[in-house]
């Protein structure tokens, strides 16, 4: 299989050029103005899948953005691997902070800079090129492969669930492989065995029917901005624990075994502090940084808007104040229950003088794998061959909403095999993907198929 590595090297320029074409399409799912770009991106991807020799390539319409599917069947008795990924991306904002434009891929220091480079176009395209590497060989593939590539992951995958349910038999599989996560460090190949879930809420407090002069009326009406700040402040206590009643009831504590595994990881707190650019790290009292990021739930304001925010001073009492807020959840928290408790609690905390509007956005269930079984062993072997180093099993604080459903619907293990590096600026300005990881990712995926075939046999 050094052949694959050779093939990747020989085709380096073309593999990059194709990825850059993919990255040039602004398939932003959060912005309805980019609907045509999203469709164009789906069509582009389908053409590439046809070119590498996959069958059954379809751009399937949904009530939202299309799902691209394809497959390659070798034998009914062979195991079937389903590959999932997303071709939609986050908006590029703030655009002024990009060194090179978000949709004009630019190579610097062995990295390609572009929106979606790591999340998730670069990693989706690794799979396409791994299939090309396999299918051009006489030997071909030792397993059946199916692909499901969606265009709505960044908005919570609202139409993928019905799509998967309707196509359950057609997509039936023995394992699901997803490359939409990262590695613990550059030299530390990683399998991600846990993700956090999410509840996203928008809170609006309304006071006076219009903005008011803060001198004429100040002190006679409750200011919704002050009231919102007071309410938000009460959502955490002095230990930075979330005060919503019952919030921690379903939180599974880290096991001793998990604690040991985490402690053996080559984690450098000082590097991490510098990466995030703070003077001092902080969070829930009595927990380590990795425990806080992987095993503990959060409550964070994502956006806060009220009153006058322009230049200089304008004396005004705002008529309303809005906060957008996310809670990251861990096993076994239930998003529906957390949302219900949150809403009840915010209404209870809000002063009588303001009207409260609460709106829920997309959510996700938390997930933890049972990392035993043939697929995890196959992944370890493939990573070790490609990287020359045994992988570590890690968790991640991010969310991929559809993961738990895959496991349930197909009764199949989900393997998160990610190649993003720390600091890759996902969802931020200057997102990048390391081009060496792109090639090692292709090689790993191409090798994985042999190990899955062997292990499943
Ligand atoms: N691929 C990311 C999640 C991720 C990144 C997990 C790195 C682990 C490591 C995914 O595209 C994402 O951004 N998910 C969103 C959730 C979604 C509902 C908007 C998230 O985690 O905020
Ligand atoms: Mn992603
Ligand atoms: Mn994302």
Coordinates of C-alpha atoms and ligand atoms in Angstrom, one line a residue:
X1 CA 0.0 0.0 0.0
X2 CA 3.0 2.3 -0.3
X3 CA 1.5 2.4 -3.8
X4 CA -1.3 4.6 -2.4
X5 CA 1.3 6.9 -0.9
X6 CA 3.1 7.0 -4.3
X7 CA -0.1 7.6 -6.2
X8 CA -1.0 10.5 -3.9
X9 CA 2.4 12.0 -4.3
X10 CA 2.3 11.6 -8.1
X11 CA -1.0 13.3 -8.3
X12 CA -0.3 15.9 -5.7
X13 CA -0.8 18.9 -7.9
X14 CA -4.1 17.7 -9.4
X15 CA -5.5 16.6 -6.0
X16 CA -4.8 20.1 -4.6
X17 CA -6.2 21.9 -7.7
X18 CA -9.4 19.9 -7.4
X19 CA -9.7 20.6 -3.7
X20 CA -9.2 24.3 -4.4
X21 CA -12.0 24.3 -6.9
X22 CA -14.3 22.8 -4.3
X23 CA -13.2 25.5 -1.8
X24 CA -13.9 28.3 -4.3
X25 CA -17.7 27.6 -4.1
X26 CA -19.3 29.6 -1.3
X27 CA -21.7 26.9 -0.2
X28 CA -22.8 28.8 2.9
X29 CA -25.8 27.0 4.4
X30 CA -26.6 29.6 7.0
X31 CA -27.3 32.3 4.4
X32 CA -30.3 31.8 2.1
X33 CA -28.7 34.2 -0.5
X34 CA -26.2 31.4 -1.2
X35 CA -28.8 28.8 -2.2
X36 CA -27.6 28.7 -5.8
X37 CA -24.0 28.2 -4.7
X38 CA -25.0 25.4 -2.4
X39 CA -26.8 23.7 -5.4
X40 CA -23.8 24.3 -7.6
X41 CA -21.5 22.8 -5.0
X42 CA -23.7 19.6 -4.8
X43 CA -23.6 19.3 -8.6
X44 CA -19.8 19.8 -8.7
X45 CA -19.3 17.1 -6.0
X46 CA -21.5 14.7 -7.9
X47 CA -19.5 15.1 -11.1
X48 CA -16.2 14.4 -9.2
X49 CA -17.8 11.2 -7.7
X50 CA -18.8 10.1 -11.2
X51 CA -15.3 10.7 -12.5
X52 CA -13.6 8.5 -9.9
X53 CA -15.9 5.7 -11.0
X54 CA -18.6 5.5 -8.3
X55 CA -22.1 4.3 -9.2
X56 CA -25.5 5.5 -8.3
X57 CA -24.4 9.1 -8.1
X58 CA -27.5 11.3 -7.3
X59 CA -28.1 14.8 -6.1
X60 CA -31.2 14.2 -4.0
X61 CA -33.5 17.1 -3.3
X62 CA -34.8 17.6 0.2
X63 CA -37.0 20.4 1.8
X64 CA -33.6 22.1 2.2
X65 CA -30.3 21.6 0.6
X66 CA -29.5 18.6 -1.6
X67 CA -27.9 15.4 -0.3
X68 CA -25.3 13.9 -2.6
X69 CA -25.2 10.1 -2.6
X70 CA -23.1 7.5 -4.4
X71 CA -22.0 3.9 -4.0
X72 CA -19.7 1.2 -5.1
X73 CA -20.8 -2.4 -4.5
X74 CA -18.4 -5.3 -4.7
X75 CA -20.2 -8.2 -3.2
X76 CA -23.3 -8.8 -1.1
X77 CA -21.3 -10.7 1.5
X78 CA -18.7 -8.0 1.9
X79 CA -19.0 -5.5 4.7
X80 CA -20.5 -2.1 3.8
X81 CA -19.0 1.2 4.9
X82 CA -21.1 4.4 4.8
X83 CA -19.1 7.6 4.5
X84 CA -20.8 10.8 5.7
X85 CA -19.5 14.4 5.4
X86 CA -20.8 17.9 4.7
X87 CA -20.1 20.2 1.8
X88 CA -21.8 23.2 3.3
X89 CA -19.7 25.8 5.2
X90 CA -20.0 28.6 7.7
X91 CA -20.1 32.2 6.6
X92 CA -16.7 33.9 6.2
X93 CA -17.4 36.7 8.7
X94 CA -15.6 38.8 9.8
X95 CA -14.3 39.1 6.2
X96 CA -11.9 41.9 6.9
X97 CA -9.8 39.6 9.1
X98 CA -8.9 37.2 6.4
X99 CA -5.3 37.5 5.2
X100 CA -6.4 36.1 1.8
X101 CA -10.1 36.0 0.8
X102 CA -12.2 33.1 2.2
X103 CA -13.2 31.7 -1.1
X104 CA -9.9 32.2 -2.9
X105 CA -7.8 29.2 -1.6
X106 CA -4.3 30.3 -0.9
X107 CA -1.3 28.1 0.1
X108 CA 1.1 29.4 2.8
X109 CA 3.4 27.3 5.0
X110 CA 2.1 24.0 3.7
X111 CA -1.5 24.9 4.5
X112 CA -4.4 25.8 2.3
X113 CA -6.3 28.8 3.7
X114 CA -10.0 28.9 2.8
X115 CA -13.4 28.6 4.4
X116 CA -14.3 24.9 4.7
X117 CA -10.6 23.8 4.2
X118 CA -10.8 21.6 7.3
X119 CA -14.6 21.8 8.1
X120 CA -15.4 19.9 6.0
X121 CA -14.5 20.1 2.4
X122 CA -10.9 19.1 2.7
X123 CA -11.8 16.1 4.7
X124 CA -14.7 15.1 2.4
X125 CA -12.4 15.4 -0.6
X126 CA -9.8 13.1 1.1
X127 CA -12.5 10.3 0.9
X128 CA -13.2 11.0 -2.7
X129 CA -9.5 10.8 -3.6
X130 CA -9.0 7.7 -1.4
X131 CA -11.7 6.1 -3.5
X132 CA -10.0 7.2 -6.7
X133 CA -6.8 5.6 -5.4
X134 CA -8.5 2.3 -4.8
X135 CA -10.7 2.2 -7.8
X136 CA -8.0 2.8 -10.3
X137 CA -6.2 -0.3 -9.0
X138 CA -7.1 -3.7 -10.5
X139 CA -7.7 -4.9 -7.0
X140 CA -10.3 -2.3 -6.4
X141 CA -12.1 -2.2 -3.1
X142 CA -12.5 -5.1 -0.6
X143 CA -15.8 -3.6 0.9
X144 CA -19.0 -2.0 -0.4
X145 CA -18.9 1.8 0.0
X146 CA -21.8 4.2 0.2
X147 CA -21.5 8.0 0.4
X148 CA -23.9 10.5 2.0
X149 CA -22.7 14.1 1.7
X150 CA -25.1 16.7 3.0
X151 CA -25.4 20.5 2.7
X152 CA -27.0 21.4 6.0
X153 CA -24.7 20.3 8.8
X154 CA -23.8 23.8 9.8
X155 CA -27.5 24.5 10.4
X156 CA -28.1 21.4 12.4
X157 CA -29.0 18.9 9.7
X158 CA -32.7 19.5 9.8
X159 CA -33.5 17.6 6.6
X160 CA -31.0 14.8 6.9
X161 CA -33.0 12.9 9.5
X162 CA -36.1 12.4 7.4
X163 CA -33.8 11.6 4.4
X164 CA -32.0 8.8 6.3
X165 CA -35.2 7.4 7.6
X166 CA -36.7 7.3 4.2
X167 CA -33.6 5.7 2.7
X168 CA -32.8 3.3 5.5
X169 CA -32.6 0.2 3.4
X170 CA -30.7 1.8 0.5
X171 CA -28.1 3.2 2.9
X172 CA -27.9 0.1 5.2
X173 CA -24.3 -0.4 6.4
X174 CA -22.1 -2.2 8.9
X175 CA -20.1 0.9 9.8
X176 CA -20.2 4.7 9.4
X177 CA -17.0 6.6 8.8
X178 CA -16.9 10.4 9.2
X179 CA -13.9 12.7 8.8
X180 CA -15.2 16.0 10.4
X181 CA -13.1 16.2 13.5
X182 CA -9.4 16.7 14.3
X183 CA -6.2 15.2 15.6
X184 CA -5.0 15.8 19.2
X185 CA -1.7 17.2 17.7
X186 CA 0.2 17.1 14.5
X187 CA 2.1 13.9 15.3
X188 CA -0.8 12.3 17.2
X189 CA -3.2 10.5 15.0
X190 CA -6.6 10.3 16.7
X191 CA -9.9 8.6 16.8
X192 CA -12.7 10.7 18.3
X193 CA -14.9 8.7 20.6
X194 CA -17.1 11.4 22.1
X195 CA -18.8 14.6 21.1
X196 CA -20.9 17.1 23.0
X197 CA -24.5 17.9 22.2
X198 CA -26.1 21.3 22.0
X199 CA -29.1 23.4 22.9
X200 CA -29.1 26.9 21.3
X201 CA -31.4 29.6 22.6
X202 CA -32.3 33.2 21.8
X203 CA -33.6 35.4 24.6
X204 CA -35.2 38.7 24.1
X205 CA -36.3 41.0 26.9
X206 CA -38.7 43.8 26.0
X207 CA -39.3 46.9 28.0
X208 CA -40.6 50.3 26.9
X209 CA -42.4 50.4 23.5
X210 CA -39.7 52.5 22.0
X211 CA -36.1 53.6 23.0
X212 CA -36.3 56.4 25.6
X213 CA -34.1 59.4 26.6
X214 CA -32.0 58.0 29.5
X215 CA -32.2 61.4 31.3
X216 CA -35.9 62.1 31.0
X217 CA -37.0 58.5 31.8
X218 CA -33.9 56.9 33.4
X219 CA -34.7 55.4 36.8
X220 CA -38.5 55.1 36.2
X221 CA -38.6 52.1 33.9
X222 CA -36.6 48.8 34.1
X223 CA -33.9 48.8 31.4
X224 CA -34.2 45.5 29.4
X225 CA -30.4 45.5 28.8
X226 CA -29.7 45.8 32.6
X227 CA -32.3 43.1 33.3
X228 CA -30.9 40.7 30.7
X229 CA -27.4 41.2 32.1
X230 CA -28.7 40.4 35.6
X231 CA -30.5 37.3 34.5
X232 CA -27.6 36.0 32.5
X233 CA -25.3 36.6 35.4
X234 CA -27.5 34.4 37.6
X235 CA -27.1 31.4 35.2
X236 CA -23.7 30.6 36.8
X237 CA -22.6 30.6 40.4
X238 CA -19.2 31.6 41.9
X239 CA -17.7 28.2 40.9
X240 CA -18.9 28.7 37.4
X241 CA -21.4 26.0 37.7
X242 CA -24.6 26.3 35.8
X243 CA -27.5 27.1 38.2
X244 CA -30.4 25.8 36.2
X245 CA -32.2 23.3 38.6
X246 CA -31.5 19.7 37.6
X247 CA -28.9 20.7 35.0
X248 CA -26.3 18.2 36.2
X249 CA -28.6 15.4 37.1
X250 CA -28.0 13.4 33.9
X251 CA -24.3 14.3 33.5
X252 CA -22.1 11.2 33.5
X253 CA -19.0 11.8 35.5
X254 CA -15.7 10.8 33.9
X255 CA -14.8 7.2 34.8
X256 CA -11.4 6.4 36.4
X257 CA -10.4 4.8 33.2
X258 CA -11.3 7.8 31.1
X259 CA -9.4 10.0 33.6
X260 CA -6.3 7.8 33.2
X261 CA -6.5 7.9 29.4
X262 CA -6.9 11.7 29.4
X263 CA -3.9 12.1 31.8
X264 CA -1.6 10.2 29.4
X265 CA -2.3 12.5 26.5
X266 CA 0.5 14.9 25.6
X267 CA -1.4 18.0 26.5
X268 CA 0.4 21.2 27.1
X269 CA -1.7 23.7 29.0
X270 CA 0.6 26.6 28.1
X271 CA 0.4 25.9 24.4
X272 CA -3.3 25.7 24.7
X273 CA -3.4 29.0 26.6
X274 CA -1.4 30.7 23.8
X275 CA -3.5 29.2 21.1
X276 CA -6.7 30.7 22.5
X277 CA -4.9 33.9 23.4
X278 CA -5.9 34.5 27.0
X279 CA -3.9 35.6 30.0
X280 CA -5.3 32.8 32.1
X281 CA -7.6 29.8 31.4
X282 CA -10.8 29.5 33.4
X283 CA -13.9 27.4 33.8
X284 CA -15.9 25.2 36.2
X285 CA -14.0 24.9 39.6
X286 CA -12.1 21.7 40.3
X287 CA -11.9 20.4 36.7
X288 CA -8.9 20.2 34.4
X289 CA -8.9 21.9 31.0
X290 CA -9.5 18.7 29.0
X291 CA -12.2 17.5 31.4
X292 CA -13.9 20.9 31.0
X293 CA -13.7 20.7 27.2
X294 CA -14.8 17.1 26.7
X295 CA -16.7 15.9 29.8
X296 CA -18.5 18.9 31.2
X297 CA -21.5 20.8 29.9
X298 CA -21.3 24.6 29.2
X299 CA -23.5 27.6 29.0
X300 CA -22.1 30.4 26.9
X301 CA -23.4 33.7 25.5
X302 CA -22.7 33.6 21.7
X303 CA -24.0 37.1 21.0
X304 CA -25.4 40.0 22.8
X305 CA -27.2 43.0 21.3
X306 CA -29.0 46.0 22.8
X307 CA -29.1 49.8 22.6
X308 CA -26.6 52.1 21.1
X309 CA -23.4 50.4 19.9
X310 CA -22.1 53.1 17.5
X311 CA -19.4 55.6 17.9
X312 CA -19.3 58.0 20.9
X313 CA -22.0 58.3 23.5
X314 CA -25.8 58.3 22.9
X315 CA -28.0 58.6 26.0
X316 CA -30.7 56.1 25.4
X317 CA -32.7 53.4 27.2
X318 CA -33.0 50.5 24.8
X319 CA -36.5 49.1 24.3
X320 CA -35.2 45.6 24.0
X321 CA -32.2 43.4 24.5
X322 CA -31.3 40.1 22.9
X323 CA -28.8 37.3 23.8
X324 CA -28.0 34.2 21.8
X325 CA -26.7 31.4 24.0
X326 CA -25.5 27.9 23.6
X327 CA -25.3 25.0 26.0
X328 CA -23.0 22.2 25.1
X329 CA -24.3 18.9 26.6
X330 CA -22.6 15.7 27.6
X331 CA -24.0 12.1 28.0
X332 CA -26.7 11.5 29.2
X333 CA -28.2 15.0 29.0
X334 CA -31.3 15.3 26.9
X335 CA -31.6 18.5 24.8
X336 CA -35.4 18.6 25.0
X337 CA -35.3 18.4 28.8
X338 CA -32.5 20.9 29.1
X339 CA -34.3 23.4 26.9
X340 CA -37.5 23.1 28.9
X341 CA -35.7 23.6 32.2
X342 CA -33.7 26.5 30.8
X343 CA -36.8 28.3 29.5
X344 CA -38.7 27.8 32.7
X345 CA -35.7 29.1 34.7
X346 CA -35.1 32.2 32.6
X347 CA -38.8 33.2 32.9
X348 CA -38.6 32.7 36.7
X349 CA -35.4 34.9 36.9
X350 CA -36.6 37.7 34.6
X351 CA -38.0 40.7 36.5
X352 CA -41.8 41.3 36.1
X353 CA -41.3 44.6 34.3
X354 CA -40.0 43.0 31.1
X355 CA -41.6 40.7 28.6
X356 CA -39.6 37.6 27.8
X357 CA -39.4 36.0 24.3
X358 CA -37.6 32.7 24.0
X359 CA -36.7 31.0 20.8
X360 CA -35.0 27.6 20.4
X361 CA -32.6 27.0 17.4
X362 CA -31.1 23.7 16.3
X363 CA -29.8 21.2 18.8
X364 CA -27.8 18.0 19.0
X365 CA -27.7 15.1 21.3
X366 CA -24.4 14.3 23.0
X367 CA -22.6 11.1 21.9
X368 CA -20.0 8.7 23.2
X369 CA -18.8 5.6 21.3
X370 CA -18.1 2.2 22.7
X371 CA -14.7 2.1 21.1
X372 CA -14.4 -1.7 21.0
X373 CA -14.9 -3.9 18.0
X374 CA -13.4 -4.5 14.6
X375 CA -13.9 -1.0 13.1
X376 CA -11.9 0.7 15.9
X377 CA -9.2 -1.8 15.6
X378 CA -9.1 -1.4 11.8
X379 CA -8.9 2.4 12.2
X380 CA -6.0 2.0 14.7
X381 CA -4.1 -0.2 12.2
X382 CA -4.7 2.1 9.2
X383 CA -3.6 5.2 11.2
X384 CA -0.5 3.4 12.6
X385 CA 0.6 2.4 9.1
X386 CA 0.0 5.9 7.6
X387 CA 1.5 7.9 10.5
X388 CA 4.0 5.4 11.9
X389 CA 2.4 5.9 15.3
X390 CA -0.3 4.4 17.3
X391 CA -3.4 6.6 17.5
X392 CA -5.0 7.9 20.7
X393 CA -8.7 7.9 21.5
X394 CA -9.9 11.4 22.3
X395 CA -13.1 13.2 22.8
X396 CA -14.1 16.6 21.3
X397 CA -16.2 19.4 22.7
X398 CA -17.8 20.1 19.3
X399 CA -21.0 18.6 17.9
X400 CA -22.0 16.7 14.8
X401 CA -25.8 16.5 15.2
X402 CA -26.5 13.4 13.0
X403 CA -24.0 11.0 14.6
X404 CA -26.3 9.5 17.2
X405 CA -29.0 8.9 14.6
X406 CA -26.6 6.9 12.4
X407 CA -25.8 4.6 15.2
X408 CA -29.4 4.0 16.1
X409 CA -30.8 3.8 12.6
X410 CA -28.2 1.4 11.2
X411 CA -27.2 -0.3 14.4
X412 CA -23.7 0.3 13.2
X413 CA -20.6 1.8 15.0
X414 CA -19.6 5.3 14.0
X415 CA -15.9 6.0 13.5
X416 CA -14.8 9.6 13.7
X417 CA -11.5 9.7 11.8
X418 CA -10.5 13.4 11.7
X419 CA -7.4 15.1 10.3
X420 CA -7.9 18.7 11.3
X421 CA -5.1 20.2 13.4
X422 CA -5.5 22.3 16.5
X423 CA -5.7 26.0 15.7
X424 CA -7.1 25.4 12.2
X425 CA -9.6 28.3 12.8
X426 CA -12.8 26.4 12.1
X427 CA -15.8 28.9 11.8
X428 CA -13.2 31.7 12.3
X429 CA -11.2 33.9 9.9
X430 CA -8.2 32.3 8.2
X431 CA -9.4 28.7 8.4
X432 CA -6.8 26.3 7.1
X433 CA -6.1 22.6 6.3
X434 CA -2.6 21.2 6.5
X435 CA -1.7 19.7 3.1
X436 CA 0.4 17.0 4.6
X437 CA -2.7 15.9 6.6
X438 CA -4.7 16.0 3.4
X439 CA -2.4 13.4 1.9
X440 CA -2.0 11.3 5.0
X441 CA -5.8 11.4 5.3
X442 CA -6.2 10.0 1.8
X443 CA -3.6 7.3 2.5
X444 CA -5.3 6.4 5.9
X445 CA -8.7 6.1 4.4
X446 CA -7.4 4.0 1.4
X447 CA -5.8 1.6 3.9
X448 CA -8.8 1.5 6.2
X449 CA -10.8 -0.4 3.7
X450 CA -8.4 -3.3 3.8
X451 CA -8.4 -3.4 7.6
X452 CA -12.2 -3.2 7.8
X453 CA -12.5 -6.1 5.3
X454 CA -10.0 -8.2 7.3
X455 CA -11.4 -7.4 10.7
X456 CA -15.0 -7.8 9.7
X457 CA -14.3 -11.2 8.1
Ligands
LIG1 N1 -17.1 19.6 12.2 C1 -17.7 20.5 13.2 C2 -17.7 19.9 14.6 C3 -16.4 19.5 15.1 C4 -15.2 20.1 14.8 C5 -16.3 18.4 16.0 C6 -14.0 19.7 15.2 C7 -15.1 18.0 16.5 C8 -13.9 18.6 16.1 C9 -19.1 20.7 12.8 O1 -19.2 21.2 11.4 C10 -19.7 21.9 13.6 O2 -19.2 23.0 13.4 N2 -20.7 21.6 14.4 C11 -21.5 22.6 15.0 C12 -22.9 22.1 15.3 C13 -23.9 22.6 14.4 C14 -25.3 22.2 14.9 C15 -23.8 24.1 14.0 C16 -20.8 23.0 16.4 O3 -20.2 22.1 17.0 O4 -21.0 24.1 16.7
LIG2 MN1 -18.0 20.0 10.2
LIG3 MN1 -18.6 23.3 11.4

